[in-house]
XYZ file of N, CA and C in Angstrom:
612
model
N 208.637 -124.920 220.193
C 210.100 -124.900 220.326
C 210.728 -125.561 219.101
N 211.715 -124.887 218.536
C 212.471 -125.424 217.412
C 213.950 -125.477 217.798
N 214.612 -126.561 217.421
C 216.033 -126.717 217.717
C 216.770 -127.017 216.429
N 217.824 -126.259 216.182
C 218.624 -126.423 214.978
C 220.083 -126.592 215.375
N 220.796 -127.400 214.613
C 222.221 -127.618 214.832
C 222.989 -126.995 213.674
N 223.755 -125.964 213.958
C 224.547 -125.291 212.919
C 225.915 -125.956 212.822
N 225.912 -127.214 212.493
C 227.127 -128.020 212.363
C 227.639 -127.901 210.929
N 228.967 -127.910 210.677
C 230.005 -128.133 211.680
C 230.480 -126.832 212.309
N 230.745 -126.907 213.599
C 231.389 -125.804 214.272
C 232.870 -126.090 214.402
N 233.527 -125.426 215.329
C 234.953 -125.651 215.531
C 235.198 -127.058 216.048
N 236.175 -127.754 215.467
C 236.559 -129.097 215.894
C 235.348 -130.029 216.030
N 234.442 -129.931 215.067
C 233.256 -130.799 215.022
C 232.361 -130.652 216.249
N 232.362 -129.508 216.869
C 231.462 -129.243 217.998
C 230.113 -128.772 217.479
N 229.062 -129.258 218.088
C 227.721 -128.835 217.702
C 227.414 -127.449 218.245
N 226.694 -126.678 217.453
C 226.210 -125.359 217.865
C 224.702 -125.356 217.686
N 223.982 -125.268 218.788
C 222.522 -125.344 218.733
C 221.890 -123.961 218.841
N 220.820 -123.792 218.091
C 219.986 -122.607 218.210
C 218.594 -123.076 218.598
N 218.137 -122.637 219.749
C 216.787 -122.940 220.215
C 215.924 -121.717 220.005
N 214.801 -121.890 219.325
C 213.909 -120.777 219.013
C 212.523 -121.060 219.583
N 211.973 -120.075 220.275
C 210.618 -120.173 220.803
C 209.978 -118.795 220.768
N 208.846 -118.712 220.102
C 208.074 -117.457 220.068
C 208.919 -116.274 219.601
N 209.766 -116.524 218.599
C 210.570 -115.457 218.011
C 211.815 -115.086 218.787
N 212.050 -115.760 219.905
C 213.253 -115.521 220.707
C 214.189 -116.720 220.574
N 215.474 -116.500 220.774
C 216.443 -117.571 220.544
C 217.526 -117.593 221.613
N 217.995 -118.803 221.897
C 219.196 -119.018 222.702
C 220.222 -119.720 221.828
N 221.452 -119.275 221.915
C 222.554 -119.899 221.183
C 223.322 -120.744 222.186
N 223.321 -122.046 221.975
C 223.949 -122.967 222.921
C 225.255 -123.475 222.324
N 226.362 -123.133 222.961
C 227.713 -123.507 222.521
C 228.031 -122.943 221.125
N 228.362 -121.664 221.048
C 228.605 -121.013 219.751
C 229.949 -121.384 219.128
N 230.010 -122.596 218.608
C 231.222 -123.043 217.919
C 231.223 -122.633 216.454
N 230.047 -122.410 215.889
C 229.944 -121.944 214.501
C 230.308 -120.466 214.434
N 230.544 -119.958 213.239
C 230.927 -118.555 213.091
C 229.770 -117.642 213.466
N 230.100 -116.460 213.941
C 229.073 -115.491 214.311
C 228.208 -115.131 213.105
N 228.828 -114.959 211.945
C 228.068 -114.603 210.740
C 227.042 -115.665 210.398
N 227.451 -116.939 210.463
C 226.512 -118.005 210.105
C 225.367 -118.087 211.109
N 225.652 -117.863 212.370
C 224.607 -117.895 213.394
C 223.623 -116.748 213.199
N 224.138 -115.551 213.000
C 223.265 -114.389 212.855
C 222.490 -114.427 211.551
N 223.109 -114.916 210.484
C 222.385 -115.071 209.212
C 221.235 -116.057 209.375
N 221.482 -117.142 210.095
C 220.439 -118.139 210.317
C 219.288 -117.536 211.121
N 219.608 -116.813 212.178
C 218.562 -116.193 212.989
C 217.756 -115.193 212.177
N 218.431 -114.457 211.311
C 217.730 -113.498 210.459
C 216.745 -114.203 209.530
N 217.161 -115.338 208.965
C 216.277 -116.110 208.087
C 215.072 -116.650 208.847
N 215.276 -116.966 210.115
C 214.192 -117.487 210.943
C 213.395 -116.379 211.621
N 213.790 -115.141 211.381
C 213.125 -113.981 211.980
C 213.069 -114.112 213.508
N 214.200 -114.524 214.070
C 214.296 -114.720 215.514
C 215.368 -113.804 216.094
N 215.113 -113.312 217.294
C 216.052 -112.409 217.967
C 216.762 -113.144 219.095
N 218.099 -113.077 219.136
C 218.834 -113.801 220.184
C 218.701 -113.132 221.542
N 218.476 -113.958 222.557
C 218.383 -113.470 223.935
C 219.666 -113.692 224.718
N 220.350 -114.812 224.451
C 221.497 -115.162 225.271
C 222.342 -116.229 224.595
N 223.553 -116.367 225.087
C 224.458 -117.450 224.740
C 224.619 -118.305 225.983
N 224.461 -119.617 225.828
C 224.626 -120.533 226.958
C 225.760 -121.500 226.639
N 226.731 -121.586 227.519
C 227.812 -122.557 227.370
C 227.512 -123.772 228.232
N 227.620 -124.959 227.630
C 227.453 -126.172 228.437
C 228.685 -126.444 229.292
N 229.811 -125.843 228.927
C 231.030 -125.899 229.735
C 232.045 -124.942 229.122
N 233.192 -124.818 229.777
C 234.118 -123.757 229.416
C 235.277 -124.140 228.534
N 235.106 -125.028 227.580
C 236.183 -125.365 226.655
C 236.086 -124.545 225.374
N 237.241 -124.183 224.842
C 237.323 -123.240 223.725
C 236.516 -123.662 222.510
N 236.443 -124.967 222.231
C 235.786 -125.403 221.005
C 234.273 -125.232 221.052
N 233.747 -124.859 222.209
C 232.308 -124.622 222.343
C 231.971 -123.136 222.446
N 232.972 -122.279 222.266
C 232.692 -120.843 222.407
C 233.515 -119.972 221.466
N 233.928 -120.521 220.341
C 234.799 -119.787 219.432
C 234.244 -118.412 219.054
N 232.961 -118.303 218.781
C 232.404 -117.032 218.309
C 231.697 -116.245 219.404
N 231.881 -116.639 220.661
C 231.154 -116.008 221.761
C 231.411 -114.502 221.851
N 232.668 -114.102 221.773
C 232.974 -112.674 221.906
C 232.456 -111.870 220.726
N 232.609 -112.401 219.515
C 232.120 -111.688 218.339
C 230.608 -111.536 218.392
N 229.913 -112.577 218.796
C 228.457 -112.490 218.919
C 228.052 -111.423 219.921
N 228.760 -111.354 221.023
C 228.416 -110.352 222.028
C 228.701 -108.945 221.533
N 229.770 -108.795 220.771
C 230.073 -107.480 220.213
C 229.010 -107.024 219.217
N 228.492 -107.970 218.453
C 227.535 -107.625 217.399
C 226.105 -107.499 217.906
N 225.788 -108.159 219.009
C 224.394 -108.190 219.462
C 224.178 -107.652 220.871
N 225.227 -107.565 221.673
C 225.144 -107.125 223.060
C 224.286 -108.057 223.917
N 224.235 -109.348 223.554
C 223.503 -110.307 224.379
C 224.443 -110.899 225.427
N 223.899 -111.354 226.558
C 224.751 -111.897 227.620
C 225.138 -113.341 227.371
N 226.243 -113.738 228.004
C 226.708 -115.111 227.954
C 226.569 -115.725 229.344
N 226.041 -116.955 229.395
C 225.842 -117.678 230.644
C 226.784 -118.876 230.687
N 227.387 -119.114 231.842
C 228.208 -120.313 232.066
C 228.097 -120.670 233.537
N 228.253 -121.942 233.860
C 228.211 -122.344 235.265
C 229.348 -121.685 236.027
N 229.085 -121.342 237.280
C 230.059 -120.612 238.083
C 231.387 -121.354 238.229
N 231.367 -122.679 238.202
C 232.605 -123.436 238.358
C 233.503 -123.364 237.127
N 232.945 -122.958 235.994
C 233.738 -122.821 234.771
C 233.964 -121.366 234.385
N 233.664 -120.439 235.282
C 233.790 -119.020 234.962
C 235.203 -118.649 234.532
N 236.208 -119.202 235.218
C 237.592 -118.844 234.922
C 238.104 -119.466 233.630
N 237.381 -120.435 233.107
C 237.803 -121.047 231.843
C 237.821 -120.021 230.713
N 236.926 -119.063 230.764
C 236.849 -118.086 229.672
C 238.094 -117.213 229.612
N 238.672 -116.925 230.747
C 239.787 -115.981 230.811
C 241.141 -116.645 231.017
N 241.183 -117.959 230.879
C 242.423 -118.698 231.127
C 242.603 -119.760 230.047
N 243.625 -119.588 229.219
C 243.855 -120.505 228.115
C 244.251 -121.902 228.532
N 244.790 -122.047 229.737
C 245.077 -123.388 230.245
C 243.787 -124.108 230.635
N 242.909 -123.398 231.305
C 241.674 -124.016 231.778
C 240.703 -124.298 230.647
N 240.661 -123.442 229.631
C 239.733 -123.701 228.519
C 240.319 -124.650 227.478
N 241.537 -125.128 227.724
C 242.211 -126.189 226.948
C 242.797 -125.726 225.616
N 242.678 -124.458 225.273
C 243.270 -124.011 224.010
C 244.783 -124.178 224.034
N 245.392 -123.810 225.172
C 246.846 -123.906 225.285
C 247.304 -125.365 225.264
N 246.479 -126.254 225.818
C 246.797 -127.682 225.821
C 246.907 -128.222 224.399
N 245.994 -127.785 223.540
C 245.945 -128.319 222.178
C 246.858 -127.579 221.209
N 247.039 -126.266 221.405
C 247.730 -125.457 220.409
C 248.981 -124.758 220.921
N 249.277 -124.871 222.209
C 250.506 -124.327 222.754
C 250.563 -122.820 222.853
N 249.451 -122.160 222.693
C 249.397 -120.704 222.851
C 248.085 -120.312 223.510
N 248.032 -119.091 223.970
C 246.895 -118.666 224.777
C 245.723 -118.228 223.908
N 244.525 -118.470 224.399
C 243.303 -117.936 223.787
C 242.303 -117.717 224.910
N 241.905 -116.460 225.083
C 240.978 -116.147 226.156
C 239.743 -115.460 225.597
N 238.713 -115.402 226.441
C 237.439 -114.815 226.073
C 236.995 -113.875 227.187
N 236.087 -112.971 226.854
C 235.570 -112.048 227.859
C 234.788 -112.811 228.928
N 234.778 -112.305 230.165
C 234.033 -112.986 231.232
C 232.543 -113.081 230.910
N 231.900 -114.055 231.532
C 230.460 -114.246 231.362
C 229.691 -113.148 232.081
N 228.502 -112.863 231.568
C 227.625 -111.892 232.228
C 226.754 -112.519 233.315
N 226.518 -113.821 233.220
C 225.712 -114.496 234.252
C 226.350 -115.828 234.583
N 226.520 -116.084 235.869
C 227.056 -117.351 236.339
C 225.911 -118.229 236.829
N 225.857 -119.422 236.292
C 224.746 -120.332 236.565
C 225.053 -121.246 237.749
N 223.980 -121.731 238.363
C 224.068 -122.732 239.416
C 223.062 -123.847 239.128
N 223.287 -124.980 239.728
C 222.377 -126.099 239.579
C 220.966 -125.682 239.981
N 219.989 -126.000 239.141
C 218.601 -125.668 239.437
C 218.125 -124.353 238.870
N 219.024 -123.529 238.342
C 218.609 -122.269 237.722
C 217.692 -122.537 236.533
N 216.823 -121.576 236.263
C 215.913 -121.645 235.124
C 216.284 -120.553 234.128
N 216.423 -120.925 232.868
C 216.668 -119.977 231.786
C 215.433 -119.989 230.888
N 214.811 -118.837 230.711
C 213.602 -118.736 229.906
C 213.923 -118.149 228.544
N 213.487 -118.847 227.500
C 213.655 -118.391 226.118
C 212.294 -118.477 225.452
N 211.692 -117.331 225.170
C 210.339 -117.342 224.638
C 209.404 -118.020 225.612
N 208.762 -119.112 225.167
C 207.850 -119.864 226.026
C 208.495 -121.104 226.635
N 209.812 -121.229 226.494
C 210.522 -122.424 226.943
C 211.327 -122.131 228.211
N 211.247 -123.028 229.160
C 212.085 -122.971 230.351
C 213.118 -124.088 230.296
N 214.372 -123.727 230.463
C 215.460 -124.691 230.514
C 215.990 -124.743 231.945
N 216.031 -125.940 232.511
C 216.547 -126.119 233.867
C 218.009 -126.548 233.813
N 218.840 -125.857 234.557
C 220.272 -126.152 234.604
C 220.526 -127.323 235.544
N 221.214 -128.347 235.034
C 221.625 -129.493 235.849
C 223.149 -129.555 235.810
N 223.792 -129.340 236.934
C 225.254 -129.419 236.990
C 225.679 -130.877 236.919
N 226.492 -131.199 235.912
C 226.958 -132.577 235.710
C 228.472 -132.599 235.587
N 229.186 -132.400 236.685
C 230.650 -132.371 236.632
C 231.228 -133.706 236.199
N 232.432 -133.638 235.678
C 233.133 -134.833 235.206
C 234.065 -134.474 234.073
N 233.509 -133.924 232.994
C 234.338 -133.411 231.899
C 235.033 -132.135 232.366
N 234.275 -131.245 232.982
C 234.786 -130.129 233.779
C 233.884 -130.008 235.000
N 234.333 -129.267 235.993
C 233.508 -129.091 237.190
C 232.219 -128.341 236.885
N 232.274 -127.463 235.902
C 231.114 -126.635 235.595
C 230.292 -127.112 234.420
N 230.446 -128.357 234.022
C 229.610 -128.894 232.952
C 228.148 -128.855 233.376
N 227.288 -128.513 232.432
C 225.855 -128.530 232.701
C 225.118 -129.267 231.593
N 223.958 -129.784 231.958
C 222.958 -130.210 230.994
C 221.779 -129.250 231.128
N 221.037 -129.084 230.052
C 219.892 -128.191 230.044
C 218.650 -129.008 229.735
N 217.743 -129.054 230.694
C 216.538 -129.874 230.579
C 215.363 -129.018 230.155
N 214.773 -129.365 229.007
C 213.578 -128.705 228.533
C 212.461 -129.706 228.350
N 211.418 -129.309 227.669
C 210.257 -130.174 227.465
C 210.587 -131.265 226.450
N 210.927 -132.448 226.943
C 211.234 -133.576 226.080
C 212.639 -133.603 225.533
N 213.471 -132.637 225.934
C 214.826 -132.550 225.385
C 215.836 -132.334 226.504
N 217.078 -132.739 226.224
C 218.167 -132.555 227.176
C 219.435 -132.239 226.394
N 219.940 -131.017 226.566
C 221.231 -130.647 225.975
C 222.310 -131.149 226.925
N 223.153 -132.062 226.446
C 224.095 -132.737 227.352
C 225.536 -132.266 227.214
N 225.832 -131.345 226.308
C 227.195 -130.860 226.177
C 228.175 -132.010 225.999
N 229.285 -131.959 226.726
C 230.285 -133.025 226.655
C 230.192 -133.990 227.836
N 229.054 -133.992 228.508
C 228.834 -134.994 229.547
C 228.479 -136.334 228.920
N 227.541 -136.309 227.980
C 227.055 -137.556 227.390
C 226.838 -137.391 225.896
N 227.421 -138.295 225.128
C 227.202 -138.367 223.683
C 226.310 -139.570 223.380
N 226.018 -139.770 222.109
C 225.146 -140.886 221.728
C 225.747 -142.235 222.103
N 227.085 -142.333 222.059
C 227.713 -143.625 222.327
C 229.002 -143.517 223.127
N 229.233 -142.388 223.777
C 230.428 -142.231 224.609
C 230.222 -141.053 225.554
N 231.268 -140.723 226.295
C 231.204 -139.609 227.241
C 232.395 -138.689 227.004
N 232.354 -137.513 227.616
C 233.461 -136.578 227.511
C 234.674 -137.060 228.291
N 235.845 -136.710 227.798
C 237.079 -137.103 228.466
C 237.188 -136.416 229.825
N 237.909 -137.057 230.728
C 238.013 -136.554 232.099
C 239.433 -136.166 232.480
N 240.330 -136.028 231.502
C 241.737 -135.788 231.806
C 242.188 -134.359 231.550
N 241.250 -133.440 231.275
C 241.593 -132.037 231.135
C 241.350 -131.319 232.463
N 241.659 -130.036 232.511
C 241.556 -129.276 233.759
C 240.167 -129.430 234.396
N 240.141 -129.774 235.651
C 238.968 -129.984 236.521
C 238.132 -131.198 236.117
N 238.626 -132.009 235.189
C 237.948 -133.261 234.875
C 238.108 -134.264 236.007
N 237.104 -135.144 236.161
C 237.134 -136.075 237.274
C 236.269 -137.280 236.929
N 236.881 -138.454 236.818
C 236.153 -139.656 236.405
C 235.090 -140.062 237.421
N 235.383 -139.913 238.696
C 234.394 -140.276 239.714
C 233.165 -139.386 239.601
N 233.400 -138.101 239.440
C 232.274 -137.183 239.302
C 231.487 -137.460 238.017
N 232.184 -137.873 236.970
C 231.498 -138.214 235.734
C 230.548 -139.389 235.959
N 231.012 -140.403 236.658
C 230.148 -141.558 236.941
C 228.912 -141.132 237.740
N 229.125 -140.245 238.694
C 228.000 -139.763 239.501
C 227.029 -138.947 238.639
N 227.561 -138.177 237.704
C 226.705 -137.377 236.836
C 225.888 -138.261 235.902
N 226.507 -139.313 235.372
C 225.785 -140.239 234.511
C 224.676 -140.947 235.293
N 224.967 -141.305 236.530
C 223.941 -141.921 237.371
C 222.796 -140.946 237.619
N 223.115 -139.676 237.790
C 222.084 -138.651 237.975
C 221.201 -138.549 236.736
N 221.809 -138.561 235.552
C 221.019 -138.495 234.325
C 220.134 -139.727 234.185
N 220.583 -140.842 234.744
C 219.798 -142.061 234.692
C 218.487 -141.978 235.456
N 218.339 -140.963 236.298
C 217.096 -140.769 237.046
C 216.062 -139.965 236.255
N 216.488 -139.412 235.112
C 215.577 -138.639 234.279
C 214.790 -139.558 233.349
N 213.813 -138.997 232.687
C 212.993 -139.755 231.739
C 213.863 -140.260 230.590
N 213.936 -141.564 230.438
C 214.769 -142.149 229.397
C 214.340 -141.807 227.993
N 213.125 -141.275 227.826
C 212.622 -140.919 226.503
C 213.057 -139.520 226.062
N 213.756 -138.816 226.917
C 214.273 -137.496 226.535
C 215.192 -137.638 225.329
N 215.110 -136.695 224.417
C 216.020 -136.665 223.266
C 217.224 -135.829 223.640
N 218.415 -136.421 223.569
C 219.605 -135.667 223.948
C 220.206 -134.965 222.730
N 220.734 -133.774 222.995
C 221.456 -132.977 222.007
C 222.868 -132.767 222.553
N 223.803 -133.614 222.159
C 225.147 -133.581 222.746
C 226.056 -132.532 222.112
N 227.193 -132.309 222.760
C 228.155 -131.342 222.259
C 228.877 -131.793 221.005
N 228.922 -133.085 220.774
C 229.529 -133.659 219.572
C 228.665 -134.833 219.127
N 228.569 -135.024 217.841
C 227.877 -136.199 217.330
C 226.381 -136.019 217.213
N 225.704 -137.146 217.059
C 224.285 -137.168 216.737
C 223.401 -137.165 217.976
N 222.120 -136.858 217.743
C 221.125 -136.949 218.800
C 220.806 -138.423 219.076
N 220.208 -138.652 220.240
C 219.850 -140.025 220.629
C 218.838 -139.942 221.754
N 218.124 -140.990 222.017
C 217.262 -141.060 223.178
C 218.140 -141.292 224.414
N 217.818 -140.618 225.502
C 218.657 -140.671 226.698
C 218.899 -142.101 227.168
N 217.871 -142.901 227.228
C 218.040 -144.274 227.718
C 219.016 -145.055 226.856
N 218.941 -144.872 225.547
C 219.856 -145.583 224.652
C 221.289 -145.117 224.849
N 221.473 -143.797 224.982
C 222.818 -143.261 225.171
C 223.429 -143.781 226.461
N 222.657 -143.801 227.530
C 223.174 -144.295 228.801
C 223.485 -145.781 228.732
N 222.675 -146.514 228.022
C 222.962 -147.944 227.848
C 224.258 -148.133 227.079
N 224.483 -147.273 226.096
C 225.700 -147.384 225.277
C 226.966 -147.111 226.079
N 226.846 -146.353 227.167
C 228.034 -145.990 227.957
C 227.988 -146.603 229.344
N 227.140 -147.588 229.552
C 226.937 -148.138 230.900
C 228.195 -148.736 231.503
N 229.149 -149.117 230.651
C 230.403 -149.683 231.169
C 231.273 -148.627 231.849
N 230.904 -147.330 231.733
C 231.673 -146.274 232.389
C 231.278 -146.093 233.846
N 230.102 -146.599 234.229
C 229.639 -146.289 235.602
C 228.874 -147.450 236.205
């Protein structure tokens, strides 16, 4: 398994490409479609899917273009399905005062679902708080945390469907995982899970 961050994406959002056995998943396509596809071509990898860790615009800027160019499906948690088609819910209208929508997802995820990419299995963990449909993706030694957990902070809880109580519960849930997991957050640098949770322990 290889993991690459095509940073910078939109508004400093990380865009991860996971490659296994020549197959790839694009996690939070904030980078341009051209840069993502050029990178995959250089790595001789074929994209299987796009996975959103949640439904905010800055994590899916190139989602529609990628789907048009490759015909691959987009996955998002069922609780964030409407974020793609609603500029208020995906926060674009909040920040820019105008609408921006995206095509609906092809697959709606639930807690416990398994996404297979090459030889890698990613387990979906629903971690509401930043949005109701926030997810983390658990793989072998790695955890994609989206905007639930950063290296030294957490995602804000004051946007549509955000909830501070649920965020605290989600952080406590992550605390039950192996602290040696390497987290790949939606913004900022990677960190060991135990260190990141210690850095934000005052939140929960």
